[in-house]
PDB file of C-alpha atoms and ligand atoms in Angstrom:
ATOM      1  CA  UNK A 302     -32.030  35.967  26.575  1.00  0.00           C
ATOM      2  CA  UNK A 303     -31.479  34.979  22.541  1.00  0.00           C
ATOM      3  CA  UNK A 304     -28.721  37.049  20.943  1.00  0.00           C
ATOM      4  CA  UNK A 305     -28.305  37.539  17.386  1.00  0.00           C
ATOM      5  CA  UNK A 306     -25.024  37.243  15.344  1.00  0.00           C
ATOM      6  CA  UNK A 307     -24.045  39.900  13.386  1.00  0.00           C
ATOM      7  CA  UNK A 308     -23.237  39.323   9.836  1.00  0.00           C
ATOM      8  CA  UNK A 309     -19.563  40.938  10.413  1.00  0.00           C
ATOM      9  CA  UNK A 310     -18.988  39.087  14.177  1.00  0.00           C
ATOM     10  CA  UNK A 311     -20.558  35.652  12.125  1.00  0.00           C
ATOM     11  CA  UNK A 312     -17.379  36.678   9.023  1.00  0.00           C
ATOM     12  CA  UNK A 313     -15.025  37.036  11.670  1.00  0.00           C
ATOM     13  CA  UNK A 314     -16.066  33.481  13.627  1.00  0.00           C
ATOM     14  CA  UNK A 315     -15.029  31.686  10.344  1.00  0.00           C
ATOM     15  CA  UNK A 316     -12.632  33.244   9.693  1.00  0.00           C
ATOM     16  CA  UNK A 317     -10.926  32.292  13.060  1.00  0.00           C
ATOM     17  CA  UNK A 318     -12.161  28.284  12.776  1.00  0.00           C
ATOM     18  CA  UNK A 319     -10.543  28.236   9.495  1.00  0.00           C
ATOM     19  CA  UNK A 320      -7.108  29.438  10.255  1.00  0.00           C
ATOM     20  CA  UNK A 321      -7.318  27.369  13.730  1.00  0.00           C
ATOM     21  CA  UNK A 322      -9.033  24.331  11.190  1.00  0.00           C
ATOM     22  CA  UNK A 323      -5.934  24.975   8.892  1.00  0.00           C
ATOM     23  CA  UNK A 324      -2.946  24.909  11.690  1.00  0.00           C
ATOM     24  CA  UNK A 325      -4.766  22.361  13.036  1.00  0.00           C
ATOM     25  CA  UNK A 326      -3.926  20.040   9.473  1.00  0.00           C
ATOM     26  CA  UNK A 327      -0.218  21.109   9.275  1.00  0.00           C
ATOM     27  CA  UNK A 328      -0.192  19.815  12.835  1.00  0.00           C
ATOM     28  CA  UNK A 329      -1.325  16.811  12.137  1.00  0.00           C
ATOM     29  CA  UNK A 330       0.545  15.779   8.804  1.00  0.00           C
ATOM     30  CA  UNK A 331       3.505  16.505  10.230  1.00  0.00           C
ATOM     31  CA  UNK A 332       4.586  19.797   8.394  1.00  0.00           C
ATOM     32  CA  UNK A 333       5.859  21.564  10.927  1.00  0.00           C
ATOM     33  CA  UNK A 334       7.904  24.067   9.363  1.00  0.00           C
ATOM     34  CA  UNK A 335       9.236  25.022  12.790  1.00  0.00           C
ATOM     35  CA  UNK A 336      11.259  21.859  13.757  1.00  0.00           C
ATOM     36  CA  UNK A 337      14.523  21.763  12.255  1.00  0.00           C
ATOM     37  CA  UNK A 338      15.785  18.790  10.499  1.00  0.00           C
ATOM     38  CA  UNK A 339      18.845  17.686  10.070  1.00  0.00           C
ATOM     39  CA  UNK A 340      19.611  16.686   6.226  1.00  0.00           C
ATOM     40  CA  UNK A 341      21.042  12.741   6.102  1.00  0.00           C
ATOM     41  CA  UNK A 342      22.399  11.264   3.475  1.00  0.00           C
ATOM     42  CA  UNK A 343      20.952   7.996   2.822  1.00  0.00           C
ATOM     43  CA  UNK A 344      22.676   6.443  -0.418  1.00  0.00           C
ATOM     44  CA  UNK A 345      23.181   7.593  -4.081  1.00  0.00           C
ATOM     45  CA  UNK A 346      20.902   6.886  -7.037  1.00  0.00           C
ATOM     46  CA  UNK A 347      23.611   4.838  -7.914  1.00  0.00           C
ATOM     47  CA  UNK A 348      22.867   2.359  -5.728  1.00  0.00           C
ATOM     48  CA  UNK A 349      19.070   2.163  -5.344  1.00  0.00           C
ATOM     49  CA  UNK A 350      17.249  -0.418  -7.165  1.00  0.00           C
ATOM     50  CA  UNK A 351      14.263  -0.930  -7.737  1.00  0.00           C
ATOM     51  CA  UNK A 352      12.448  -2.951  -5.392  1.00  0.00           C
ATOM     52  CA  UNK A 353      15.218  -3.438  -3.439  1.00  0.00           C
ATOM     53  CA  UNK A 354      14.721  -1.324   0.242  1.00  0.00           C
ATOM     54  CA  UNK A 355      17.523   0.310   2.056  1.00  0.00           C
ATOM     55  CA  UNK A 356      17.247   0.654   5.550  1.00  0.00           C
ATOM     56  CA  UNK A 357      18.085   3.592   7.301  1.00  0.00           C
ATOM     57  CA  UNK A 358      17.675   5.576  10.488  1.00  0.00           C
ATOM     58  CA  UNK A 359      16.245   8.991  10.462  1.00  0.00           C
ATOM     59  CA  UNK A 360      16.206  12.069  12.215  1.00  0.00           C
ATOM     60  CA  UNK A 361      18.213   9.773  14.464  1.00  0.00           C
ATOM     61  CA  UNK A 362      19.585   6.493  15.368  1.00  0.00           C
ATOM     62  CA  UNK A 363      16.515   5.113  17.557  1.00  0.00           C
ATOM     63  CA  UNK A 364      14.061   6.015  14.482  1.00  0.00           C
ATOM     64  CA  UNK A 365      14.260   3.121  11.723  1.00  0.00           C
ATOM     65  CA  UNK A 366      13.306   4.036   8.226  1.00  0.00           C
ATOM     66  CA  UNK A 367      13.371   2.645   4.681  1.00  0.00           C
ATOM     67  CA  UNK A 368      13.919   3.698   1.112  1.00  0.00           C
ATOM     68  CA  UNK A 369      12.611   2.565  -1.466  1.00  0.00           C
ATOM     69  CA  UNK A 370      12.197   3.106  -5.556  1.00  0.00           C
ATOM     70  CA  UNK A 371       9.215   1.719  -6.378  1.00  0.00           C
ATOM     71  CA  UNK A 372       9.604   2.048 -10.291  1.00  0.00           C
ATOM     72  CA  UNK A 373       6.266   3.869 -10.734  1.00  0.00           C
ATOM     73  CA  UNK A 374       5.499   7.475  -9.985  1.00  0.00           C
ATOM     74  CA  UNK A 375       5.043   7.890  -6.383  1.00  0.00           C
ATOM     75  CA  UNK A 376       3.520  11.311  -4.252  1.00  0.00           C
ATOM     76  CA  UNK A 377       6.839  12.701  -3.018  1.00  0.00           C
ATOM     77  CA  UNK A 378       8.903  10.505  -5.212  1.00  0.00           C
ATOM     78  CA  UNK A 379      12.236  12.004  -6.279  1.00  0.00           C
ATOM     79  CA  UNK A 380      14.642  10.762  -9.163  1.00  0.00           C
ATOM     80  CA  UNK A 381      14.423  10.822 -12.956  1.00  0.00           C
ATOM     81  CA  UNK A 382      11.407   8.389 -12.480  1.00  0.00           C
ATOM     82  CA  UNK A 383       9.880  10.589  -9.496  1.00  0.00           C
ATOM     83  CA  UNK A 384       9.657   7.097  -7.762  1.00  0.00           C
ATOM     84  CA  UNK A 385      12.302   6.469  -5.212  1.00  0.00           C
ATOM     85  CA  UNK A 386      10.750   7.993  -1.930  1.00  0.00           C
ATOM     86  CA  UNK A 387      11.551   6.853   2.037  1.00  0.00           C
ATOM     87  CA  UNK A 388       9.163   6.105   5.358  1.00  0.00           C
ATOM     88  CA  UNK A 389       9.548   5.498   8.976  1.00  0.00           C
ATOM     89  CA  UNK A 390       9.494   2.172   9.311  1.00  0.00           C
ATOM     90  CA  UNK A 391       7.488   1.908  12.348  1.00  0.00           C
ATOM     91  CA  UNK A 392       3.526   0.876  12.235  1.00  0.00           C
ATOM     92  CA  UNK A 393       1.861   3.862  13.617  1.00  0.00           C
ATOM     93  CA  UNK A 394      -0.600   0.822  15.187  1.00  0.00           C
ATOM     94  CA  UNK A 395       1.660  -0.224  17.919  1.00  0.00           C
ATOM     95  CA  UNK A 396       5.371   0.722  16.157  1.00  0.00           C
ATOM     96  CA  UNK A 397       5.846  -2.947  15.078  1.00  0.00           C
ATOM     97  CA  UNK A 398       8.396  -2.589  11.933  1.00  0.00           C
ATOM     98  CA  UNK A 399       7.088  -2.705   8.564  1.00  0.00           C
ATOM     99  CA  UNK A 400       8.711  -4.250   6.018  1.00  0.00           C
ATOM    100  CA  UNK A 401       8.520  -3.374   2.181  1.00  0.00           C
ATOM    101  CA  UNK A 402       6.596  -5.997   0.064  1.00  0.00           C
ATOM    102  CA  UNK A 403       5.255  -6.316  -2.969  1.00  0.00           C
ATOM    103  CA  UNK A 404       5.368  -2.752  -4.226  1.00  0.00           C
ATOM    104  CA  UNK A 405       3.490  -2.360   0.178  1.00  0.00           C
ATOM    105  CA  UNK A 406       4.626  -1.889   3.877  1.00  0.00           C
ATOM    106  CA  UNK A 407       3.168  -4.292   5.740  1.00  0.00           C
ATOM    107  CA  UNK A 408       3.347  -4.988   9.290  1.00  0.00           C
ATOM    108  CA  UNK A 409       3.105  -8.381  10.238  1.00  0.00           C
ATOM    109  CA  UNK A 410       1.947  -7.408  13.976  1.00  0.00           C
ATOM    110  CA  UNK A 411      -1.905  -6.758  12.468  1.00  0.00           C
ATOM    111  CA  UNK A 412      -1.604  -6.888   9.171  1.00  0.00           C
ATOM    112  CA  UNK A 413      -1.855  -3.362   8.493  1.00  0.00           C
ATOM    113  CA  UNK A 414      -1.032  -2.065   5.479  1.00  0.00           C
ATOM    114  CA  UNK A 415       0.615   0.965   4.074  1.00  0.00           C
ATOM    115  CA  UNK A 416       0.787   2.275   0.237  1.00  0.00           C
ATOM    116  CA  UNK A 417       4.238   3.416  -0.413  1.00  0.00           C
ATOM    117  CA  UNK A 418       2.901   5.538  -3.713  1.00  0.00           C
ATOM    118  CA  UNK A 419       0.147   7.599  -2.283  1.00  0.00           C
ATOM    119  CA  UNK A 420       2.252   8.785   0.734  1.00  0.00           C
ATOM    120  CA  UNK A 421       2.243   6.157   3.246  1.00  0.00           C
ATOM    121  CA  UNK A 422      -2.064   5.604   3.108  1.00  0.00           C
ATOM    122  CA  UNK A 423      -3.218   3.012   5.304  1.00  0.00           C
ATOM    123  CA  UNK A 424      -5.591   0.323   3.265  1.00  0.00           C
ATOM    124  CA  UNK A 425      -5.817  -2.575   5.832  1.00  0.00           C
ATOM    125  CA  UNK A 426      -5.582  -3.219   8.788  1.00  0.00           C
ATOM    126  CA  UNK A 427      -5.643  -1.828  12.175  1.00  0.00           C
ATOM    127  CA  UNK A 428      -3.706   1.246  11.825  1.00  0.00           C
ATOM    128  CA  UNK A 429      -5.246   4.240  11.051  1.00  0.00           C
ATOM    129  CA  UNK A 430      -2.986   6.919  10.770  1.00  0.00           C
ATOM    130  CA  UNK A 431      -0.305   7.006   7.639  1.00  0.00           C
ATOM    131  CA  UNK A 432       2.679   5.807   7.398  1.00  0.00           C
ATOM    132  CA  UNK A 433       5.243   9.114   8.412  1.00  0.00           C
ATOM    133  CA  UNK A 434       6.825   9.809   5.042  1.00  0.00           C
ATOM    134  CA  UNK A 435      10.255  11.037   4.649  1.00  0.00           C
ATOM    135  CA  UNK A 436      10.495  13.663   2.165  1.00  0.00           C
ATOM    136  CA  UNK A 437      13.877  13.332  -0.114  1.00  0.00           C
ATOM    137  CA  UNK A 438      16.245  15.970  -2.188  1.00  0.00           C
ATOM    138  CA  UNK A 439      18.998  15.019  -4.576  1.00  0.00           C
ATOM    139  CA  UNK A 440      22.020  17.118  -4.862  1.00  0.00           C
ATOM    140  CA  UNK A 441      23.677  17.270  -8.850  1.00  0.00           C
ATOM    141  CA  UNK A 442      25.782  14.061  -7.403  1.00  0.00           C
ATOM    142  CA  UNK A 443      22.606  11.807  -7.515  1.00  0.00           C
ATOM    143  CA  UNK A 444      23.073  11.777  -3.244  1.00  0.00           C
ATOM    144  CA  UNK A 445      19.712  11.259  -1.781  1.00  0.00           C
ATOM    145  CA  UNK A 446      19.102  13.048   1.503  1.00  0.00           C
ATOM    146  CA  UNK A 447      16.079  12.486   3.683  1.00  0.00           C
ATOM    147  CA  UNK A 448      15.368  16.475   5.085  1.00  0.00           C
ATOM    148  CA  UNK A 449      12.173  15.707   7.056  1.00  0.00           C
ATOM    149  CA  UNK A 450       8.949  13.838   8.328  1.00  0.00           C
ATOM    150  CA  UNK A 451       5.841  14.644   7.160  1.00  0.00           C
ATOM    151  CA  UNK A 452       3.737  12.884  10.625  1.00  0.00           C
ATOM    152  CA  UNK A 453       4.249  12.354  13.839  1.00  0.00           C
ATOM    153  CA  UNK A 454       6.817   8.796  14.273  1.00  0.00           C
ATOM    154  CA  UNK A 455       5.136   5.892  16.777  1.00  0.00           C
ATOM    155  CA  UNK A 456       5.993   6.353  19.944  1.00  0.00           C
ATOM    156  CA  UNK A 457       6.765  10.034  20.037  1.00  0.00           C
ATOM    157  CA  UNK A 458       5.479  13.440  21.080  1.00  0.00           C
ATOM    158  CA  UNK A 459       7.635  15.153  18.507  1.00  0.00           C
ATOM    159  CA  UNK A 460      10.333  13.923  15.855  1.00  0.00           C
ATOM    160  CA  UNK A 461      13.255  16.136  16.279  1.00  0.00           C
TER     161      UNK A 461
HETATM  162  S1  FES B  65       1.529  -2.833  15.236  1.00  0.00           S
HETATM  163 FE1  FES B  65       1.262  -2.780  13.093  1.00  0.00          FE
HETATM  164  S2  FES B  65      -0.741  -3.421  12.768  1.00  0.00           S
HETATM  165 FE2  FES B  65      -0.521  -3.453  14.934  1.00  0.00          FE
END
């Protein structure tokens, strides 16, 4: 028996893969406006140098993270310079640390490799998911707080 699809049943197919295509993206970055972060602070502008990491833990104390301010505009970046912006600092290989380097995370486990300015890419290595970014707001004090995590931290089913 062959069937034919109607042009209207065909219209409403799509339409249906798109929006499941399009949750399906959120899901996967990360931006899951559901979950509800708590807002950390992690330091002031203050004291943030440039090239000079600041460790932190975030959403909570078994989740190890880093800030950075890379001192070139970064995807996420906040500040006057749009350039100070924050990670997990777990390899989403095998959740090895990463350590900031050379304007790169890097973990030393594989060698992967994670761009800090294009939102955590992966470039080299084994891993092949991106680094979980941790998107940043500054109150008018110049305190940086960490509000979320765009991607899913290593080791987890969910972040919060
Ligand atoms: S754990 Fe990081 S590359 Fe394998």
């Amino acid at each position: 028996m062959t069937q034919t699809l109607s042009r209207r049943r065909f219209v409403k197919l799509t339409a249906a893969a798109t929006a499941l295509f399009t949750a399906g993206g959120k899901a996967q970055l990360g931006y899951a406006p559901s979950l509800t972060y708590p807002a950390v602070k992690v330091a002031n502008v203050a004291q943030v140098k440039t090239g000079q990491p600041i460790i932190f833990n975030y959403p909570d104390a078994s989740a190890p993270a880093i800030l950075v301010k890379l001192g070139k505009p970064a995807i996420g970046g906040v500040g006057s310079g749009r350039d100070i912006v924050a990670f997990s600092a777990l390899c989403t290989h095998m959740g090895c640390p990463v350590q900031y380097e050379g304007g790169r995370f890097i973990c030393r486990c594989h060698y992967s490799m994670f761009d800090p300015a294009k939102a955590g890419q992966t470039y080299q290595g084994l891993a092949s998911s991106w680094l979980p970014q941790i998107p940043l707001r500054i109150d008018g004090k110049g305190d940086i707080y960490a509000v979320a995590v765009a991607g899913l931290i290593w080791g987890r089913v969910k972040n919060v």
